[in-house]
Coordinates of N, CA and C in Angstrom, one line a residue:
Chain A
M187 N 70.8 63.1 103.0 CA 71.3 61.8 102.7 C 72.8 62.0 102.4
N188 N 73.6 61.1 102.8 CA 75.1 61.2 102.5 C 75.3 60.6 101.2
K189 N 75.5 61.4 100.1 CA 75.7 60.9 98.8 C 77.1 60.3 98.5
T190 N 78.0 60.7 99.4 CA 79.4 60.3 99.2 C 79.7 58.9 99.8
R191 N 78.7 58.3 100.5 CA 78.9 57.0 101.2 C 78.9 55.9 100.1
R192 N 79.9 55.1 100.0 CA 80.0 54.1 99.0 C 79.3 52.8 99.4
P193 N 78.6 52.2 98.4 CA 77.9 50.9 98.8 C 78.9 49.8 99.2
V194 N 78.8 49.4 100.4 CA 79.7 48.4 100.9 C 79.0 47.0 101.2
A195 N 77.7 47.0 101.0 CA 77.0 45.8 101.4 C 77.6 44.5 100.9
P196 N 77.8 44.4 99.5 CA 78.4 43.1 99.0 C 79.7 42.7 99.7
L197 N 80.6 43.7 99.9 CA 81.9 43.4 100.4 C 81.7 43.1 101.9
L198 N 80.8 43.7 102.6 CA 80.5 43.4 104.0 C 80.0 41.9 104.1
V199 N 79.2 41.6 103.2 CA 78.7 40.2 103.3 C 79.8 39.2 103.1
L200 N 80.7 39.5 102.1 CA 81.8 38.6 101.9 C 82.8 38.6 103.1
A201 N 83.1 39.9 103.6 CA 84.0 40.0 104.7 C 83.4 39.3 105.9
L202 N 82.1 39.4 106.1 CA 81.4 38.8 107.2 C 81.5 37.3 107.1
G203 N 81.3 36.8 105.9 CA 81.4 35.4 105.7 C 82.8 34.8 106.0
L204 N 83.8 35.6 105.6 CA 85.2 35.2 105.8 C 85.5 35.3 107.3
A205 N 85.0 36.4 107.9 CA 85.4 36.7 109.3 C 84.7 35.7 110.3
L206 N 83.6 35.2 109.9 CA 82.9 34.3 110.8 C 83.4 32.9 110.8
M207 N 84.4 32.7 109.9 CA 85.2 31.4 110.0 C 85.9 31.4 111.4
P208 N 85.7 30.4 112.2 CA 86.3 30.4 113.5 C 87.8 30.5 113.4
A209 N 88.4 31.3 114.2 CA 89.8 31.6 114.1 C 90.7 30.4 114.1
A210 N 90.3 29.4 114.9 CA 91.1 28.2 114.9 C 91.0 27.3 113.7
A211 N 89.9 27.4 112.9 CA 89.6 26.5 111.8 C 89.9 27.2 110.5
C212 N 91.2 27.5 110.2 CA 91.5 28.1 109.0 C 91.3 27.0 107.9
V213 N 91.4 27.5 106.6 CA 91.3 26.6 105.5 C 92.5 25.7 105.5
H214 N 92.3 24.4 105.2 CA 93.3 23.5 105.1 C 93.1 22.7 103.8
F215 N 94.1 22.7 102.9 CA 94.0 22.0 101.7 C 94.7 20.6 101.7
I216 N 95.6 20.6 102.7 CA 96.5 19.4 102.8 C 96.5 19.0 104.3
A217 N 96.8 17.7 104.6 CA 96.9 17.2 105.9 C 98.0 17.9 106.7
D218 N 98.0 17.8 108.0 CA 99.0 18.4 108.8 C 100.3 17.6 108.8
Y219 N 101.3 18.2 109.3 CA 102.6 17.6 109.4 C 102.6 16.4 110.3
D220 N 103.3 15.3 110.0 CA 103.3 14.1 110.8 C 104.8 13.8 111.0
E221 N 105.2 13.9 112.2 CA 106.6 13.6 112.6 C 107.0 12.2 112.3
Q222 N 106.1 11.3 112.5 CA 106.3 9.8 112.3 C 106.7 9.6 110.8
I223 N 106.0 10.3 109.9 CA 106.2 10.1 108.5 C 107.6 10.7 108.1
D224 N 107.9 11.8 108.7 CA 109.1 12.5 108.5 C 110.3 11.6 108.9
Q225 N 110.2 11.1 110.2 CA 111.3 10.2 110.7 C 111.3 8.9 109.9
G226 N 110.1 8.4 109.6 CA 110.0 7.1 108.9 C 110.7 7.1 107.5
I227 N 110.5 8.2 106.8 CA 111.1 8.3 105.4 C 112.6 8.5 105.6
N228 N 113.0 9.2 106.6 CA 114.5 9.3 106.9 C 115.1 7.9 107.2
K229 N 114.4 7.1 107.9 CA 114.8 5.8 108.2 C 114.9 4.9 106.9
V230 N 113.9 5.0 106.1 CA 113.9 4.3 104.8 C 115.1 4.7 103.9
L231 N 115.3 6.0 103.9 CA 116.4 6.5 103.1 C 117.8 5.9 103.6
K232 N 117.9 5.9 104.9 CA 119.1 5.3 105.5 C 119.2 3.8 105.2
Q233 N 118.1 3.1 105.2 CA 118.2 1.7 104.8 C 118.6 1.5 103.4
F234 N 118.1 2.3 102.5 CA 118.5 2.3 101.1 C 120.0 2.6 100.9
Q235 N 120.4 3.6 101.6 CA 121.8 4.0 101.5 C 122.8 2.9 102.1
T236 N 122.3 2.2 103.0 CA 123.1 1.0 103.6 C 123.3 0.0 102.5
I237 N 122.2 -0.3 101.7 CA 122.2 -1.2 100.6 C 123.2 -0.7 99.6
F238 N 123.1 0.5 99.2 CA 124.0 1.1 98.2 C 125.5 1.1 98.6
T239 N 125.7 1.4 99.8 CA 127.1 1.3 100.3 C 127.7 -0.1 100.2
R240 N 126.9 -1.1 100.6 CA 127.3 -2.5 100.5 C 127.5 -2.9 99.1
L241 N 126.6 -2.5 98.2 CA 126.8 -2.8 96.8 C 128.0 -2.2 96.2
D242 N 128.3 -1.0 96.6 CA 129.5 -0.3 96.2 C 130.8 -1.1 96.6
R243 N 130.8 -1.5 97.8 CA 131.9 -2.1 98.4 C 132.1 -3.5 97.9
T244 N 131.0 -4.2 97.6 CA 131.1 -5.7 97.2 C 131.0 -5.9 95.7
A245 N 131.0 -4.8 94.9 CA 130.8 -4.9 93.4 C 131.8 -5.9 92.8
G246 N 131.3 -6.8 92.0 CA 132.1 -7.8 91.3 C 132.4 -9.0 92.2
T247 N 131.8 -9.1 93.4 CA 132.0 -10.2 94.3 C 130.6 -10.9 94.6
D248 N 130.6 -12.0 95.2 CA 129.4 -12.7 95.6 C 128.6 -11.9 96.6
G249 N 129.3 -11.0 97.3 CA 128.6 -10.1 98.3 C 127.6 -9.2 97.7
A250 N 127.6 -9.0 96.3 CA 126.7 -8.1 95.7 C 125.5 -8.9 95.1
L251 N 125.4 -10.2 95.3 CA 124.3 -11.0 94.8 C 123.0 -10.7 95.6
Y252 N 121.9 -10.8 94.9 CA 120.6 -10.5 95.4 C 120.2 -11.2 96.7
P253 N 120.4 -12.6 96.8 CA 120.0 -13.3 98.0 C 120.5 -12.7 99.3
G254 N 121.6 -12.0 99.2 CA 122.2 -11.4 100.5 C 121.5 -10.1 100.9
Y255 N 120.5 -9.7 100.1 CA 119.9 -8.4 100.3 C 118.4 -8.5 100.5
V256 N 117.8 -9.8 100.5 CA 116.4 -10.0 100.6 C 115.8 -9.4 101.9
R257 N 116.5 -9.7 103.0 CA 116.1 -9.2 104.3 C 116.0 -7.7 104.3
D258 N 117.0 -7.0 103.7 CA 117.0 -5.6 103.7 C 115.9 -5.0 102.9
Y259 N 115.6 -5.6 101.8 CA 114.5 -5.2 101.0 C 113.1 -5.4 101.7
D260 N 113.0 -6.5 102.4 CA 111.8 -6.8 103.1 C 111.6 -5.8 104.2
E261 N 112.6 -5.4 104.9 CA 112.5 -4.4 106.0 C 112.0 -3.1 105.5
I262 N 112.6 -2.7 104.3 CA 112.2 -1.4 103.7 C 110.7 -1.4 103.3
R263 N 110.4 -2.6 102.7 CA 109.0 -2.7 102.2 C 108.0 -2.6 103.4
T264 N 108.3 -3.3 104.5 CA 107.5 -3.3 105.6 C 107.3 -1.8 106.2
E265 N 108.4 -1.2 106.3 CA 108.4 0.2 106.8 C 107.6 1.1 105.9
L266 N 107.7 1.0 104.6 CA 107.0 1.8 103.7 C 105.5 1.5 103.8
R267 N 105.1 0.3 103.9 CA 103.7 -0.1 104.0 C 103.1 0.5 105.3
V268 N 103.9 0.5 106.4 CA 103.4 1.1 107.6 C 103.2 2.6 107.5
L269 N 104.2 3.2 106.8 CA 104.1 4.7 106.6 C 102.9 5.0 105.7
R270 N 102.6 4.2 104.7 CA 101.5 4.4 103.8 C 100.2 4.4 104.6
S271 N 100.1 3.4 105.5 CA 98.9 3.3 106.3 C 98.7 4.5 107.2
R272 N 99.8 5.0 107.8 CA 99.8 6.1 108.6 C 99.4 7.4 107.8
A273 N 99.9 7.5 106.6 CA 99.6 8.6 105.7 C 98.1 8.6 105.4
A274 N 97.6 7.4 105.2 CA 96.2 7.2 104.8 C 95.2 7.5 105.9
A275 N 95.7 7.5 107.2 CA 94.9 7.8 108.3 C 94.6 9.3 108.4
H276 N 95.4 10.1 107.7 CA 95.1 11.5 107.7 C 94.1 11.9 106.6
V277 N 93.3 12.9 106.8 CA 92.4 13.4 105.7 C 93.3 14.3 104.8
K278 N 92.9 14.4 103.6 CA 93.6 15.3 102.6 C 95.1 15.0 102.5
N279 N 95.5 13.7 102.5 CA 96.9 13.4 102.4 C 97.2 12.5 101.2
D280 N 96.4 12.7 100.1 CA 96.5 11.9 98.9 C 97.9 12.1 98.2
L281 N 98.4 13.3 98.2 CA 99.7 13.5 97.6 C 100.8 12.6 98.2
T282 N 100.8 12.6 99.5 CA 101.9 11.9 100.2 C 101.6 10.4 100.0
I283 N 100.4 9.9 100.0 CA 100.1 8.5 99.7 C 100.6 8.1 98.3
Q284 N 100.4 9.0 97.4 CA 100.8 8.7 96.0 C 102.4 8.7 95.9
Q285 N 103.0 9.6 96.7 CA 104.5 9.6 96.7 C 105.0 8.3 97.3
I286 N 104.4 7.8 98.4 CA 104.9 6.6 99.0 C 104.6 5.4 98.1
D287 N 103.5 5.4 97.3 CA 103.2 4.3 96.4 C 104.3 4.3 95.3
L288 N 104.7 5.5 94.8 CA 105.8 5.5 93.8 C 107.1 5.0 94.3
L289 N 107.4 5.3 95.6 CA 108.6 4.8 96.2 C 108.6 3.3 96.3
L290 N 107.4 2.8 96.7 CA 107.3 1.3 96.8 C 107.5 0.7 95.4
D291 N 107.0 1.3 94.4 CA 107.1 0.8 93.0 C 108.6 0.9 92.6
S292 N 109.3 1.9 93.0 CA 110.7 2.1 92.7 C 111.5 1.0 93.4
Q293 N 111.1 0.6 94.6 CA 111.8 -0.5 95.3 C 111.6 -1.8 94.5
D294 N 110.4 -2.0 94.0 CA 110.1 -3.2 93.3 C 111.0 -3.3 92.0
K295 N 111.1 -2.1 91.4 CA 112.0 -2.1 90.1 C 113.4 -2.3 90.5
M296 N 113.9 -1.8 91.6 CA 115.3 -1.9 92.0 C 115.6 -3.4 92.3
E297 N 114.6 -4.0 93.0 CA 114.8 -5.5 93.3 C 114.8 -6.3 92.0
A298 N 113.9 -6.0 91.1 CA 113.9 -6.7 89.8 C 115.2 -6.6 89.1
L299 N 115.8 -5.4 89.2 CA 117.1 -5.2 88.6 C 118.2 -6.1 89.3
H300 N 118.1 -6.1 90.6 CA 119.1 -6.8 91.4 C 119.0 -8.3 91.1
K301 N 117.7 -8.8 90.9 CA 117.5 -10.2 90.6 C 118.1 -10.6 89.3
L302 N 118.2 -9.7 88.4 CA 118.8 -10.0 87.0 C 120.3 -10.3 87.1
G303 N 120.9 -9.9 88.2 CA 122.3 -10.1 88.4 C 122.9 -9.0 89.2
P304 N 124.2 -9.1 89.6 CA 124.8 -8.0 90.4 C 124.7 -6.7 89.6
I305 N 124.4 -5.6 90.3 CA 124.3 -4.3 89.6 C 125.7 -3.8 89.4
P306 N 126.1 -3.5 88.1 CA 127.4 -3.0 87.9 C 127.7 -1.7 88.6
I307 N 128.9 -1.5 89.1 CA 129.2 -0.3 89.9 C 128.9 1.0 89.2
E308 N 129.0 1.0 87.9 CA 128.7 2.3 87.2 C 127.2 2.6 87.1
H309 N 126.4 1.6 87.4 CA 125.0 1.8 87.3 C 124.4 2.2 88.6
L310 N 125.2 2.2 89.7 CA 124.7 2.5 91.0 C 124.4 4.0 91.2
P311 N 125.2 4.9 90.7 CA 124.9 6.3 91.0 C 123.5 6.8 90.5
P312 N 123.1 6.5 89.2 CA 121.7 7.0 88.9 C 120.6 6.3 89.7
L313 N 120.9 5.0 90.0 CA 119.9 4.3 90.8 C 119.8 4.9 92.2
R314 N 120.9 5.2 92.8 CA 120.9 5.8 94.1 C 120.3 7.2 94.1
R315 N 120.6 8.0 93.0 CA 120.0 9.3 92.9 C 118.5 9.2 92.7
G316 N 118.0 8.3 92.0 CA 116.6 8.1 91.8 C 115.8 7.9 93.1
I317 N 116.4 7.0 93.9 CA 115.8 6.7 95.2 C 115.9 7.9 96.1
E318 N 117.1 8.5 96.1 CA 117.3 9.7 97.0 C 116.3 10.8 96.6
T319 N 116.1 11.1 95.3 CA 115.2 12.1 94.9 C 113.8 11.9 95.3
S320 N 113.4 10.6 95.2 CA 112.0 10.2 95.7 C 111.9 10.5 97.2
C321 N 112.8 10.0 98.0 CA 112.7 10.2 99.4 C 112.7 11.6 99.8
T322 N 113.6 12.4 99.2 CA 113.7 13.8 99.5 C 112.4 14.6 99.1
A323 N 111.8 14.2 98.0 CA 110.5 14.8 97.6 C 109.4 14.6 98.7
I324 N 109.4 13.4 99.2 CA 108.4 13.1 100.2 C 108.7 13.9 101.5
L325 N 110.0 14.0 101.8 CA 110.3 14.8 103.0 C 110.1 16.3 102.8
K326 N 110.3 16.8 101.6 CA 110.1 18.2 101.3 C 108.7 18.6 101.5
L327 N 107.8 17.7 101.0 CA 106.4 18.0 101.2 C 106.0 17.9 102.7
E328 N 106.4 16.9 103.3 CA 106.1 16.7 104.7 C 106.5 17.9 105.6
I329 N 107.7 18.3 105.4 CA 108.3 19.4 106.2 C 107.5 20.7 105.9
A330 N 107.1 20.9 104.6 CA 106.3 22.1 104.2 C 105.0 22.1 104.9
K331 N 104.5 20.9 105.3 CA 103.2 20.9 106.0 C 103.3 21.5 107.4
K332 N 104.5 21.8 107.9 CA 104.6 22.4 109.2 C 104.1 23.8 109.1
R333 N 103.9 24.4 107.9 CA 103.3 25.7 107.8 C 103.9 26.8 108.6
G334 N 105.2 26.9 108.5 CA 105.9 28.0 109.2 C 106.1 27.8 110.7
E335 N 105.8 26.6 111.2 CA 106.2 26.3 112.6 C 107.7 26.1 112.7
P336 N 108.3 26.4 113.8 CA 109.7 26.3 114.0 C 110.1 24.8 113.9
N337 N 111.2 24.4 113.3 CA 111.6 23.0 113.2 C 112.1 22.5 114.5
Chain B
M46 N 80.4 55.4 112.4 CA 81.1 54.1 112.0 C 81.7 54.4 110.7
P47 N 83.1 54.1 110.5 CA 83.7 54.4 109.3 C 83.3 53.4 108.2
A48 N 83.1 53.8 107.0 CA 82.8 52.9 105.9 C 84.1 52.2 105.5
I49 N 83.9 51.0 105.0 CA 85.1 50.3 104.5 C 85.4 50.8 103.1
D50 N 86.7 51.2 103.0 CA 87.2 51.6 101.7 C 87.4 50.4 100.8
V51 N 86.5 50.2 99.9 CA 86.5 48.9 99.1 C 87.8 48.8 98.4
S52 N 88.2 49.9 97.7 CA 89.4 49.8 96.9 C 90.6 49.5 97.7
A53 N 90.7 50.2 98.8 CA 91.9 50.0 99.7 C 91.9 48.6 100.3
L54 N 90.8 48.1 100.7 CA 90.7 46.8 101.3 C 91.0 45.8 100.2
G55 N 90.5 46.0 99.0 CA 90.9 45.0 97.9 C 92.4 45.0 97.7
Q56 N 93.0 46.2 97.7 CA 94.4 46.2 97.5 C 95.2 45.5 98.6
E57 N 94.7 45.7 99.8 CA 95.4 45.1 101.0 C 95.2 43.6 100.9
M58 N 94.0 43.1 100.6 CA 93.8 41.7 100.5 C 94.7 41.1 99.4
L59 N 94.7 41.8 98.3 CA 95.5 41.3 97.1 C 97.0 41.2 97.5
A60 N 97.5 42.3 98.2 CA 98.9 42.3 98.6 C 99.2 41.2 99.6
A61 N 98.3 40.8 100.4 CA 98.5 39.7 101.4 C 98.6 38.4 100.6
A62 N 97.8 38.2 99.6 CA 97.8 37.0 98.8 C 99.1 36.9 98.0
K63 N 99.4 38.0 97.3 CA 100.6 38.1 96.5 C 101.9 37.8 97.3
G64 N 101.9 38.4 98.5 CA 103.1 38.3 99.3 C 103.4 36.9 99.6
V65 N 102.4 36.1 99.9 CA 102.5 34.7 100.3 C 102.9 33.9 99.0
L66 N 102.2 34.1 97.9 CA 102.5 33.3 96.7 C 103.9 33.6 96.2
K67 N 104.2 34.9 96.2 CA 105.5 35.3 95.7 C 106.7 34.7 96.5
K68 N 106.4 34.6 97.8 CA 107.4 34.0 98.7 C 107.6 32.5 98.4
R69 N 106.6 31.8 98.0 CA 106.7 30.4 97.8 C 107.1 30.0 96.4
W70 N 106.9 30.8 95.4 CA 107.1 30.5 94.1 C 108.6 30.1 93.8
P71 N 109.5 30.9 94.3 CA 110.9 30.5 94.0 C 111.3 29.2 94.6
D72 N 110.7 28.9 95.8 CA 110.9 27.6 96.4 C 110.5 26.4 95.5
I73 N 109.3 26.5 94.9 CA 108.8 25.5 94.0 C 109.6 25.4 92.7
R74 N 109.8 26.6 92.1 CA 110.5 26.7 90.8 C 111.9 26.2 90.9
D75 N 112.6 26.7 91.9 CA 114.1 26.3 92.0 C 114.2 24.8 92.3
Y76 N 113.4 24.4 93.2 CA 113.4 23.0 93.7 C 113.1 22.0 92.5
A77 N 112.0 22.3 91.8 CA 111.5 21.4 90.7 C 112.6 21.4 89.6
T78 N 113.1 22.6 89.3 CA 114.0 22.7 88.2 C 115.3 21.9 88.5
Q79 N 115.8 22.1 89.7 CA 117.0 21.4 90.1 C 116.9 19.9 90.0
E80 N 115.8 19.4 90.6 CA 115.5 17.9 90.6 C 115.3 17.3 89.2
I81 N 114.6 18.0 88.4 CA 114.3 17.5 87.1 C 115.5 17.5 86.2
K82 N 116.4 18.5 86.4 CA 117.7 18.5 85.7 C 118.5 17.3 86.0
K83 N 118.5 16.9 87.3 CA 119.3 15.7 87.7 C 118.7 14.5 87.1
I84 N 117.4 14.4 87.0 CA 116.7 13.2 86.5 C 117.0 13.1 85.0
A85 N 117.0 14.3 84.3 CA 117.3 14.3 82.9 C 118.7 13.8 82.6
F86 N 119.6 14.2 83.4 CA 121.0 13.7 83.3 C 121.1 12.2 83.4
D87 N 120.4 11.7 84.4 CA 120.4 10.2 84.6 C 119.7 9.5 83.5
I88 N 118.7 10.0 82.9 CA 118.0 9.4 81.8 C 118.9 9.4 80.6
A89 N 119.7 10.4 80.4 CA 120.7 10.5 79.3 C 121.7 9.4 79.5
F90 N 122.1 9.2 80.7 CA 123.1 8.2 81.1 C 122.6 6.8 80.7
I91 N 121.4 6.6 81.1 CA 120.7 5.3 80.8 C 120.7 5.0 79.3
E92 N 120.4 6.0 78.5 CA 120.3 5.9 77.1 C 121.7 5.6 76.5
A93 N 122.7 6.3 77.0 CA 124.1 6.1 76.6 C 124.6 4.6 76.9
Q94 N 124.3 4.2 78.1 CA 124.6 2.8 78.4 C 124.0 1.8 77.5
L95 N 122.7 2.0 77.2 CA 121.9 1.1 76.3 C 122.6 1.1 74.9
L96 N 122.9 2.3 74.4 CA 123.5 2.4 73.1 C 124.8 1.7 73.0
R97 N 125.6 1.7 74.1 CA 126.9 1.1 74.1 C 126.8 -0.4 74.5
K98 N 125.6 -0.9 74.7 CA 125.3 -2.2 75.1 C 125.9 -2.6 76.4
K99 N 126.0 -1.6 77.3 CA 126.5 -1.9 78.6 C 125.3 -2.1 79.6
M100 N 124.1 -1.9 79.0 CA 122.9 -2.1 79.7 C 121.9 -2.8 78.8
T101 N 121.2 -3.9 79.2 CA 120.2 -4.5 78.4 C 119.0 -3.7 78.3
P102 N 118.1 -3.9 77.3 CA 116.8 -3.2 77.3 C 116.0 -3.4 78.5
E103 N 116.1 -4.6 79.1 CA 115.3 -4.9 80.3 C 115.8 -4.1 81.5
Q104 N 117.1 -4.0 81.6 CA 117.7 -3.2 82.7 C 117.4 -1.7 82.5
A105 N 117.5 -1.3 81.2 CA 117.3 0.1 80.9 C 115.8 0.5 81.3
K106 N 114.9 -0.4 81.0 CA 113.5 -0.1 81.3 C 113.2 0.1 82.8
L107 N 113.9 -0.8 83.5 CA 113.7 -0.7 85.0 C 114.3 0.5 85.6
H108 N 115.5 0.9 85.1 CA 116.2 2.1 85.5 C 115.3 3.3 85.2
L109 N 114.7 3.3 83.9 CA 113.9 4.4 83.5 C 112.7 4.6 84.3
E110 N 112.1 3.5 84.7 CA 110.9 3.5 85.6 C 111.2 4.2 86.9
I111 N 112.3 3.9 87.4 CA 112.7 4.5 88.7 C 112.9 6.0 88.6
Q112 N 113.5 6.4 87.4 CA 113.7 7.9 87.2 C 112.3 8.5 87.0
K113 N 111.4 7.9 86.3 CA 110.1 8.5 86.0 C 109.3 8.6 87.4
N114 N 109.5 7.6 88.2 CA 108.8 7.7 89.5 C 109.4 8.8 90.3
A115 N 110.7 9.0 90.2 CA 111.3 10.1 91.0 C 110.8 11.5 90.5
A116 N 110.6 11.6 89.2 CA 110.1 12.9 88.6 C 108.7 13.1 89.1
R117 N 107.9 12.0 89.0 CA 106.5 12.1 89.5 C 106.4 12.6 91.0
T118 N 107.3 12.0 91.8 CA 107.3 12.3 93.2 C 107.7 13.8 93.4
V119 N 108.6 14.3 92.6 CA 109.0 15.7 92.7 C 107.8 16.6 92.3
L120 N 107.1 16.2 91.3 CA 106.0 17.0 90.9 C 104.8 17.0 91.9
L121 N 104.7 15.9 92.5 CA 103.7 15.8 93.6 C 104.0 16.7 94.8
A122 N 105.3 16.7 95.1 CA 105.8 17.6 96.2 C 105.5 19.1 95.8
S123 N 105.8 19.4 94.5 CA 105.6 20.8 94.0 C 104.1 21.1 94.1
E124 N 103.3 20.2 93.7 CA 101.8 20.4 93.7 C 101.4 20.7 95.2
G125 N 101.9 19.9 96.1 CA 101.6 20.1 97.5 C 102.0 21.4 98.1
I126 N 103.2 21.8 97.7 CA 103.8 23.1 98.2 C 102.9 24.2 97.6
G127 N 102.5 24.1 96.3 CA 101.6 25.1 95.7 C 100.3 25.2 96.4
L128 N 99.7 24.1 96.8 CA 98.5 24.1 97.5 C 98.6 24.7 98.9
L129 N 99.8 24.4 99.5 CA 100.0 25.1 100.9 C 100.2 26.6 100.7
A130 N 100.8 27.0 99.6 CA 100.9 28.5 99.3 C 99.5 29.1 99.1
A131 N 98.6 28.4 98.4 CA 97.3 28.9 98.1 C 96.5 29.0 99.5
E132 N 96.7 27.9 100.3 CA 96.0 27.9 101.6 C 96.5 29.1 102.4
E133 N 97.8 29.3 102.5 CA 98.3 30.4 103.3 C 97.8 31.7 102.8
A134 N 97.7 31.9 101.4 CA 97.2 33.1 100.8 C 95.8 33.4 101.2
I135 N 94.9 32.3 101.1 CA 93.5 32.5 101.5 C 93.4 32.8 102.9
N136 N 94.1 32.2 103.8 CA 94.0 32.5 105.2 C 94.5 33.9 105.5
A137 N 95.5 34.3 104.8 CA 96.1 35.7 105.0 C 95.0 36.7 104.6
V138 N 94.3 36.4 103.4 CA 93.2 37.3 102.9 C 92.1 37.4 103.9
A139 N 91.7 36.2 104.5 CA 90.6 36.1 105.4 C 90.9 36.9 106.7
K140 N 92.2 36.9 107.1 CA 92.6 37.6 108.3 C 92.5 39.1 108.0
V141 N 92.9 39.6 106.9 CA 92.8 41.0 106.5 C 91.3 41.4 106.5
A142 N 90.5 40.6 105.9 CA 89.0 40.9 105.8 C 88.4 40.9 107.1
G143 N 88.8 40.0 108.0 CA 88.2 39.9 109.3 C 88.6 41.1 110.1
K144 N 89.8 41.6 110.0 CA 90.3 42.7 110.7 C 89.6 44.0 110.2
A145 N 89.4 44.1 108.9 CA 88.7 45.2 108.4 C 87.2 45.3 108.9
L146 N 86.6 44.1 109.0 CA 85.2 44.0 109.4 C 85.2 44.5 110.9
N147 N 86.1 43.9 111.7 CA 86.1 44.3 113.1 C 86.2 45.8 113.3
T148 N 87.1 46.4 112.5 CA 87.3 47.9 112.5 C 86.0 48.6 112.1
A149 N 85.4 48.1 111.0 CA 84.2 48.8 110.5 C 83.0 48.8 111.4
V150 N 82.8 47.6 112.1 CA 81.7 47.5 113.0 C 82.0 48.0 114.4
G151 N 83.3 48.2 114.6 CA 83.7 48.8 115.9 C 83.7 47.8 117.0
V152 N 83.5 46.5 116.7 CA 83.5 45.4 117.7 C 84.3 44.3 117.2
A153 N 85.1 43.7 118.1 CA 85.9 42.6 117.7 C 85.1 41.3 117.6
I154 N 84.5 41.1 116.4 CA 83.7 39.9 116.2 C 84.7 38.7 116.2
L155 N 85.8 38.9 115.5 CA 86.8 37.8 115.4 C 88.0 38.1 116.2

């Protein structure tokens, strides 16, 4: 009998279990990358930046008043709701759905601010950064879902 | 048929996992740190504006909620990237184990 042979049965069972996973069906903890969500959030960020640029330029004038921006806000909200639906169509995409919900809430808060009166020019930078950070975080996660595929 | 060297295989599997996680950690740490610092700066600005009465409590509350949402969104991204790293590590380990098994049995099962 070969006394130097090490018992490998438990490891073989484990390795066999792992190896019998079909090569194409690797473990997935998060949904796959979705180019539509990537492009959609980029579009939303651009729409927000357009609002901020106008607010910067029209600060202190009637051009900064809320009624002149209702259509812009509505377009963003529609886009975000469509993106949310798309995100929800994927399995294991809860994190992205939560991120989009937070951005929708931020938009509500920004509109509420705007309704109170024209946003002072010195209050625009933190507001813009808050929205940018949220959009970038959504994009960061979405792009990471590419899992090493070339961009 | 060669026996699987348990210790060596364990080390190899561990190295595969560590390599992936180590590669991803700076990404999460640096990104989250950078974003949270920006948010902290803006929260301090809001507080200063409130104290100088250049912002009403109602305005400050709305600004603060937007910053809190931004922080939460960053943390969700970090959580997602961490999960992707774990996924990559598990798949790397499975690949090593599969390869070892194929070698041990002398047949390419996978």
